[in-house]
Amino acid sequence: MRHLSGRPLTVAGGLLLGLLLAAVLLALNVMGVHIDDDPRPHARPTNAAGEPLTGNQPELSSALISTADLAARLTPTPSASAPTPAPHRTEAAAPPPTRAAAVPPERAERCRTLFIAPWELMPSGEAMADSQITINPSGGTPLLRQMLSLFTDDGATAAYETIRDSVTDCQAFETTLEDGSAATISLRELEVTDGGADGAYAVRIVARGKEGTLTGYLAVGRVGPMLSVLRTVGPEGAIDSEDAETTLDLAIDKMALLEGVIPD
């Protein structure tokens, strides 16, 4: 009788051991035990430098203006004893256009950003909340866009001054609208009270193009480390720029409710 050499026995034993190990792993998977091929711990993703840390201050979203807030503030409450309809206010016609002088490309781009998305001129805050609501509670356009930001140190003051300085530098300029058509933009400061805020500022926006005239307003309010930027533009007559103060007061009141909740 021939005897098996040691080498074939070793190979056979290895194959048998491999089959047993495969059977054990298959049984574990069937029972729901997960075998991770990469046992190294996964690093938690972090925000890139400069990105707003959205969601780390959930209270911030509660200070955004809602359509119901706006309707309640802009619609007078009738008197129980003598109800009277609210007087109809007609937006004053846009003033004659101011001739826009030629400006350097860098300033032209900054002015266009101020008109299209003024919040993009500001540095990123520690937290940001953004909303877009309809001016008319029944829906449709025009829309009110609000960007609410929380800053550290003197960030809110710096952002507030950045927008004010840009308005001073962009009182009249030519640009292209979002549809690509050319327009002449003029900004006129509106009288608003601070309502107890650390800063309150508003301007009326007039944009004249071949397709007609757009009007609206930009309003900025600061309460401690928080800054609210409000912007709305629509067909001439659809928005009353005098509502800028009422809307800004509402934004300031809602931010004031967070003082003490959100640290400076």
CSV table of C-alpha atoms in Angstrom, one decimal:
chain,number,residue,atom,x,y,z
A,1,MET,CA,0.0,0.0,0.0
A,2,ARG,CA,1.3,3.5,-0.9
A,3,HIS,CA,1.4,6.0,1.8
A,4,LEU,CA,0.4,9.6,1.2
A,5,SER,CA,3.4,12.0,1.6
A,6,GLY,CA,3.3,14.9,4.1
A,7,ARG,CA,2.9,17.5,1.3
A,8,PRO,CA,-0.4,16.2,-0.1
A,9,LEU,CA,-1.8,15.9,3.5
A,10,THR,CA,-0.9,19.5,4.2
A,11,VAL,CA,-2.7,20.7,1.0
A,12,ALA,CA,-5.8,18.6,1.8
A,13,GLY,CA,-5.9,19.9,5.3
A,14,GLY,CA,-5.7,23.5,4.0
A,15,LEU,CA,-8.5,22.9,1.6
A,16,LEU,CA,-10.6,21.4,4.4
A,17,LEU,CA,-9.9,24.3,6.7
A,18,GLY,CA,-10.8,26.8,4.0
A,19,LEU,CA,-14.1,25.1,3.4
A,20,LEU,CA,-14.9,25.1,7.1
A,21,LEU,CA,-14.1,28.8,7.4
A,22,ALA,CA,-16.3,29.7,4.3
A,23,ALA,CA,-19.2,27.7,5.9
A,24,VAL,CA,-18.9,29.6,9.2
A,25,LEU,CA,-18.9,33.0,7.4
A,26,LEU,CA,-21.9,32.0,5.4
A,27,ALA,CA,-23.8,30.9,8.5
A,28,LEU,CA,-23.0,34.2,10.3
A,29,ASN,CA,-24.3,36.3,7.3
A,30,VAL,CA,-27.5,34.2,7.2
A,31,MET,CA,-28.0,34.9,10.9
A,32,GLY,CA,-27.7,38.7,10.3
A,33,VAL,CA,-24.2,39.2,11.6
A,34,HIS,CA,-22.4,41.7,9.4
A,35,ILE,CA,-18.7,41.2,8.8
A,36,ASP,CA,-17.1,44.6,7.9
A,37,ASP,CA,-14.3,44.2,5.5
A,38,ASP,CA,-12.9,47.6,6.6
A,39,PRO,CA,-12.9,47.7,10.4
A,40,ARG,CA,-11.3,51.1,10.5
A,41,PRO,CA,-13.5,53.8,12.0
A,42,HIS,CA,-15.0,56.3,9.5
A,43,ALA,CA,-14.3,60.0,10.1
A,44,ARG,CA,-17.3,62.2,10.5
A,45,PRO,CA,-17.6,64.6,7.6
A,46,THR,CA,-16.8,68.2,8.4
A,47,ASN,CA,-17.8,71.5,6.8
A,48,ALA,CA,-15.4,73.1,4.5
A,49,ALA,CA,-13.8,76.3,5.7
A,50,GLY,CA,-16.1,79.3,5.2
A,51,GLU,CA,-19.3,77.2,4.7
A,52,PRO,CA,-22.2,78.2,6.9
A,53,LEU,CA,-22.9,75.6,9.5
A,54,THR,CA,-26.6,75.3,8.8
A,55,GLY,CA,-28.7,73.5,11.4
A,56,ASN,CA,-26.3,74.0,14.3
A,57,GLN,CA,-28.7,76.7,15.7
A,58,PRO,CA,-32.2,75.3,15.0
A,59,GLU,CA,-33.7,78.3,16.9
A,60,LEU,CA,-32.6,80.6,14.1
A,61,SER,CA,-35.3,79.2,11.7
A,62,SER,CA,-38.0,80.2,14.1
A,63,ALA,CA,-37.1,83.9,13.6
A,64,LEU,CA,-37.8,83.7,9.9
A,65,ILE,CA,-40.9,85.7,8.7
A,66,SER,CA,-43.8,83.5,7.5
A,67,THR,CA,-46.6,84.4,5.1
A,68,ALA,CA,-49.0,84.4,8.1
A,69,ASP,CA,-46.8,86.8,10.0
A,70,LEU,CA,-46.7,89.2,7.1
A,71,ALA,CA,-50.4,89.1,6.5
A,72,ALA,CA,-51.1,89.8,10.2
A,73,ARG,CA,-48.7,92.7,10.3
A,74,LEU,CA,-49.7,94.4,7.0
A,75,THR,CA,-53.5,93.9,7.4
A,76,PRO,CA,-55.0,96.4,9.9
A,77,THR,CA,-57.2,94.8,12.6
A,78,PRO,CA,-60.7,96.2,12.2
A,79,SER,CA,-62.2,98.0,15.2
A,80,ALA,CA,-65.0,95.9,16.9
A,81,SER,CA,-67.2,99.0,17.4
A,82,ALA,CA,-66.8,100.6,14.0
A,83,PRO,CA,-65.3,98.3,11.4
A,84,THR,CA,-63.9,100.3,8.4
A,85,PRO,CA,-62.2,99.0,5.3
A,86,ALA,CA,-58.5,99.5,5.2
A,87,PRO,CA,-57.6,102.5,2.9
A,88,HIS,CA,-56.1,101.5,-0.4
A,89,ARG,CA,-52.5,102.7,-0.7
A,90,THR,CA,-51.1,103.3,-4.1
A,91,GLU,CA,-47.4,103.0,-4.6
A,92,ALA,CA,-46.0,106.3,-5.8
A,93,ALA,CA,-44.8,106.3,-9.4
A,94,ALA,CA,-41.1,105.5,-9.8
A,95,PRO,CA,-39.1,108.8,-10.0
A,96,PRO,CA,-37.5,109.8,-13.3
A,97,PRO,CA,-34.4,107.6,-14.1
A,98,THR,CA,-31.0,108.7,-13.0
A,99,ARG,CA,-28.3,108.5,-15.6
A,100,ALA,CA,-25.9,105.8,-14.6
A,101,ALA,CA,-22.2,106.6,-15.2
A,102,ALA,CA,-19.8,104.0,-16.5
A,103,VAL,CA,-18.3,102.0,-13.7
A,104,PRO,CA,-15.3,99.6,-13.4
A,105,PRO,CA,-16.1,95.9,-13.9
A,106,GLU,CA,-15.5,95.0,-10.2
A,107,ARG,CA,-17.9,97.7,-9.0
A,108,ALA,CA,-20.5,96.7,-11.7
A,109,GLU,CA,-20.4,93.1,-10.5
A,110,ARG,CA,-20.8,94.2,-6.8
A,111,CYS,CA,-23.7,96.4,-7.7
A,112,ARG,CA,-25.4,93.6,-9.6
A,113,THR,CA,-25.0,91.3,-6.7
A,114,LEU,CA,-26.5,93.9,-4.4
A,115,PHE,CA,-29.6,94.0,-6.6
A,116,ILE,CA,-29.9,90.3,-7.3
A,117,ALA,CA,-28.7,88.7,-4.1
A,118,PRO,CA,-27.4,91.2,-1.5
A,119,TRP,CA,-26.7,88.5,1.1
A,120,GLU,CA,-23.9,87.2,-1.2
A,121,LEU,CA,-21.9,90.3,-0.4
A,122,MET,CA,-21.6,89.3,3.3
A,123,PRO,CA,-19.2,86.8,4.8
A,124,SER,CA,-20.6,83.5,5.9
A,125,GLY,CA,-22.1,83.4,9.3
A,126,GLU,CA,-21.9,80.6,12.0
A,127,ALA,CA,-25.4,79.7,11.1
A,128,MET,CA,-27.8,80.7,8.4
A,129,ALA,CA,-31.6,80.3,7.7
A,130,ASP,CA,-33.2,81.2,4.4
A,131,SER,CA,-36.8,81.5,3.3
A,132,GLN,CA,-38.9,82.7,0.3
A,133,ILE,CA,-42.5,83.6,0.9
A,134,THR,CA,-45.3,85.3,-1.1
A,135,ILE,CA,-46.2,88.9,-0.4
A,136,ASN,CA,-49.8,88.1,-1.1
A,137,PRO,CA,-51.3,85.5,1.4
A,138,SER,CA,-53.4,84.1,-1.5
A,139,GLY,CA,-50.2,83.0,-3.2
A,140,GLY,CA,-48.4,83.9,-6.4
A,141,THR,CA,-45.8,86.6,-6.9
A,142,PRO,CA,-44.1,88.8,-5.9
A,143,LEU,CA,-41.9,87.0,-3.5
A,144,LEU,CA,-40.1,88.1,-0.4
A,145,ARG,CA,-36.6,86.6,0.2
A,146,GLN,CA,-35.1,86.6,3.6
A,147,MET,CA,-31.6,85.6,4.7
A,148,LEU,CA,-31.1,85.4,8.5
A,149,SER,CA,-27.5,85.0,9.7
A,150,LEU,CA,-25.8,84.4,13.0
A,151,PHE,CA,-22.3,85.7,13.4
A,152,THR,CA,-19.5,85.7,16.0
A,153,ASP,CA,-17.6,88.6,17.4
A,154,ASP,CA,-18.3,91.7,15.3
A,155,GLY,CA,-19.4,89.8,12.2
A,156,ALA,CA,-23.0,91.1,12.2
A,157,THR,CA,-21.8,94.7,12.4
A,158,ALA,CA,-19.3,94.2,9.6
A,159,ALA,CA,-21.9,92.5,7.3
A,160,TYR,CA,-24.4,95.3,8.0
A,161,GLU,CA,-21.9,98.0,7.1
A,162,THR,CA,-20.8,96.0,4.0
A,163,ILE,CA,-24.4,96.2,2.6
A,164,ARG,CA,-24.8,99.9,3.5
A,165,ASP,CA,-21.5,100.8,1.9
A,166,SER,CA,-22.5,98.9,-1.2
A,167,VAL,CA,-25.8,100.9,-1.4
A,168,THR,CA,-23.9,104.1,-1.1
A,169,ASP,CA,-21.6,103.1,-4.0
A,170,CYS,CA,-24.4,101.7,-6.2
A,171,GLN,CA,-27.2,104.4,-6.1
A,172,ALA,CA,-27.5,104.2,-9.9
A,173,PHE,CA,-26.0,101.7,-12.3
A,174,GLU,CA,-26.7,99.6,-15.4
A,175,THR,CA,-26.8,95.9,-15.3
A,176,THR,CA,-28.5,92.8,-16.7
A,177,LEU,CA,-31.5,91.1,-15.1
A,178,GLU,CA,-31.7,87.4,-14.4
A,179,ASP,CA,-33.4,86.9,-17.8
A,180,GLY,CA,-30.4,88.6,-19.5
A,181,SER,CA,-32.2,91.8,-20.5
A,182,ALA,CA,-30.5,95.2,-19.8
A,183,ALA,CA,-31.8,97.5,-17.1
A,184,THR,CA,-31.0,100.7,-15.2
A,185,ILE,CA,-31.2,100.3,-11.4
A,186,SER,CA,-31.6,103.1,-8.9
A,187,LEU,CA,-31.7,102.9,-5.1
A,188,ARG,CA,-33.2,105.5,-2.8
A,189,GLU,CA,-33.0,105.3,1.0
A,190,LEU,CA,-36.2,105.0,2.9
A,191,GLU,CA,-36.9,106.5,6.3
A,192,VAL,CA,-37.3,103.6,8.8
A,193,THR,CA,-37.1,103.5,12.6
A,194,ASP,CA,-34.7,101.1,14.3
A,195,GLY,CA,-37.5,99.6,16.5
A,196,GLY,CA,-35.0,98.9,19.3
A,197,ALA,CA,-32.6,97.1,16.9
A,198,ASP,CA,-28.8,97.7,16.8
A,199,GLY,CA,-29.2,98.8,13.1
A,200,ALA,CA,-32.1,99.2,10.6
A,201,TYR,CA,-31.8,100.3,7.0
A,202,ALA,CA,-33.9,100.2,3.9
A,203,VAL,CA,-33.9,101.4,0.3
A,204,ARG,CA,-36.4,101.5,-2.5
A,205,ILE,CA,-35.4,99.6,-5.7
A,206,VAL,CA,-36.4,100.7,-9.1
A,207,ALA,CA,-35.3,98.7,-12.2
A,208,ARG,CA,-36.1,100.0,-15.7
A,209,GLY,CA,-35.8,97.8,-18.7
A,210,LYS,CA,-37.2,97.4,-22.2
A,211,GLU,CA,-39.9,95.1,-20.8
A,212,GLY,CA,-41.1,97.6,-18.2
A,213,THR,CA,-40.3,98.8,-14.7
A,214,LEU,CA,-39.8,96.7,-11.6
A,215,THR,CA,-40.0,98.1,-8.1
A,216,GLY,CA,-39.4,96.8,-4.6
A,217,TYR,CA,-37.2,97.2,-1.5
A,218,LEU,CA,-34.1,96.0,0.3
A,219,ALA,CA,-34.2,96.1,4.1
A,220,VAL,CA,-31.5,95.1,6.6
A,221,GLY,CA,-31.8,94.8,10.4
A,222,ARG,CA,-29.3,93.8,13.0
A,223,VAL,CA,-30.0,92.6,16.6
A,224,GLY,CA,-26.9,91.6,18.4
A,225,PRO,CA,-25.1,88.9,16.5
A,226,MET,CA,-28.0,88.3,14.1
A,227,LEU,CA,-28.6,90.0,10.8
A,228,SER,CA,-31.7,89.8,8.6
A,229,VAL,CA,-31.6,90.8,4.9
A,230,LEU,CA,-35.0,91.2,3.2
A,231,ARG,CA,-35.4,91.7,-0.6
A,232,THR,CA,-38.4,91.8,-2.8
A,233,VAL,CA,-38.9,93.1,-6.4
A,234,GLY,CA,-41.9,92.8,-8.7
A,235,PRO,CA,-43.8,94.6,-11.5
A,236,GLU,CA,-44.4,98.3,-10.8
A,237,GLY,CA,-47.4,98.7,-8.5
A,238,ALA,CA,-47.3,95.2,-7.1
A,239,ILE,CA,-45.2,96.1,-4.1
A,240,ASP,CA,-45.6,99.2,-1.8
A,241,SER,CA,-42.1,100.2,-0.8
A,242,GLU,CA,-43.6,101.9,2.3
A,243,ASP,CA,-44.2,98.3,3.6
A,244,ALA,CA,-40.4,98.0,4.0
A,245,GLU,CA,-40.5,99.5,7.5
A,246,THR,CA,-43.4,97.3,8.6
A,247,THR,CA,-41.7,94.1,7.3
A,248,LEU,CA,-38.3,95.2,8.8
A,249,ASP,CA,-40.0,95.8,12.2
A,250,LEU,CA,-41.5,92.3,12.0
A,251,ALA,CA,-38.0,90.8,11.3
A,252,ILE,CA,-36.5,92.8,14.2
A,253,ASP,CA,-39.2,91.7,16.6
A,254,LYS,CA,-38.7,88.1,15.8
A,255,MET,CA,-34.9,88.3,16.2
A,256,ALA,CA,-35.4,90.1,19.5
A,257,LEU,CA,-37.3,87.0,20.8
A,258,LEU,CA,-34.1,85.0,20.3
A,259,GLU,CA,-31.9,87.3,22.4
A,260,GLY,CA,-30.7,85.3,25.4
A,261,VAL,CA,-31.6,82.0,23.6
A,262,ILE,CA,-28.7,82.4,21.0
A,263,PRO,CA,-25.5,83.5,22.7
A,264,ASP,CA,-23.6,86.6,21.5
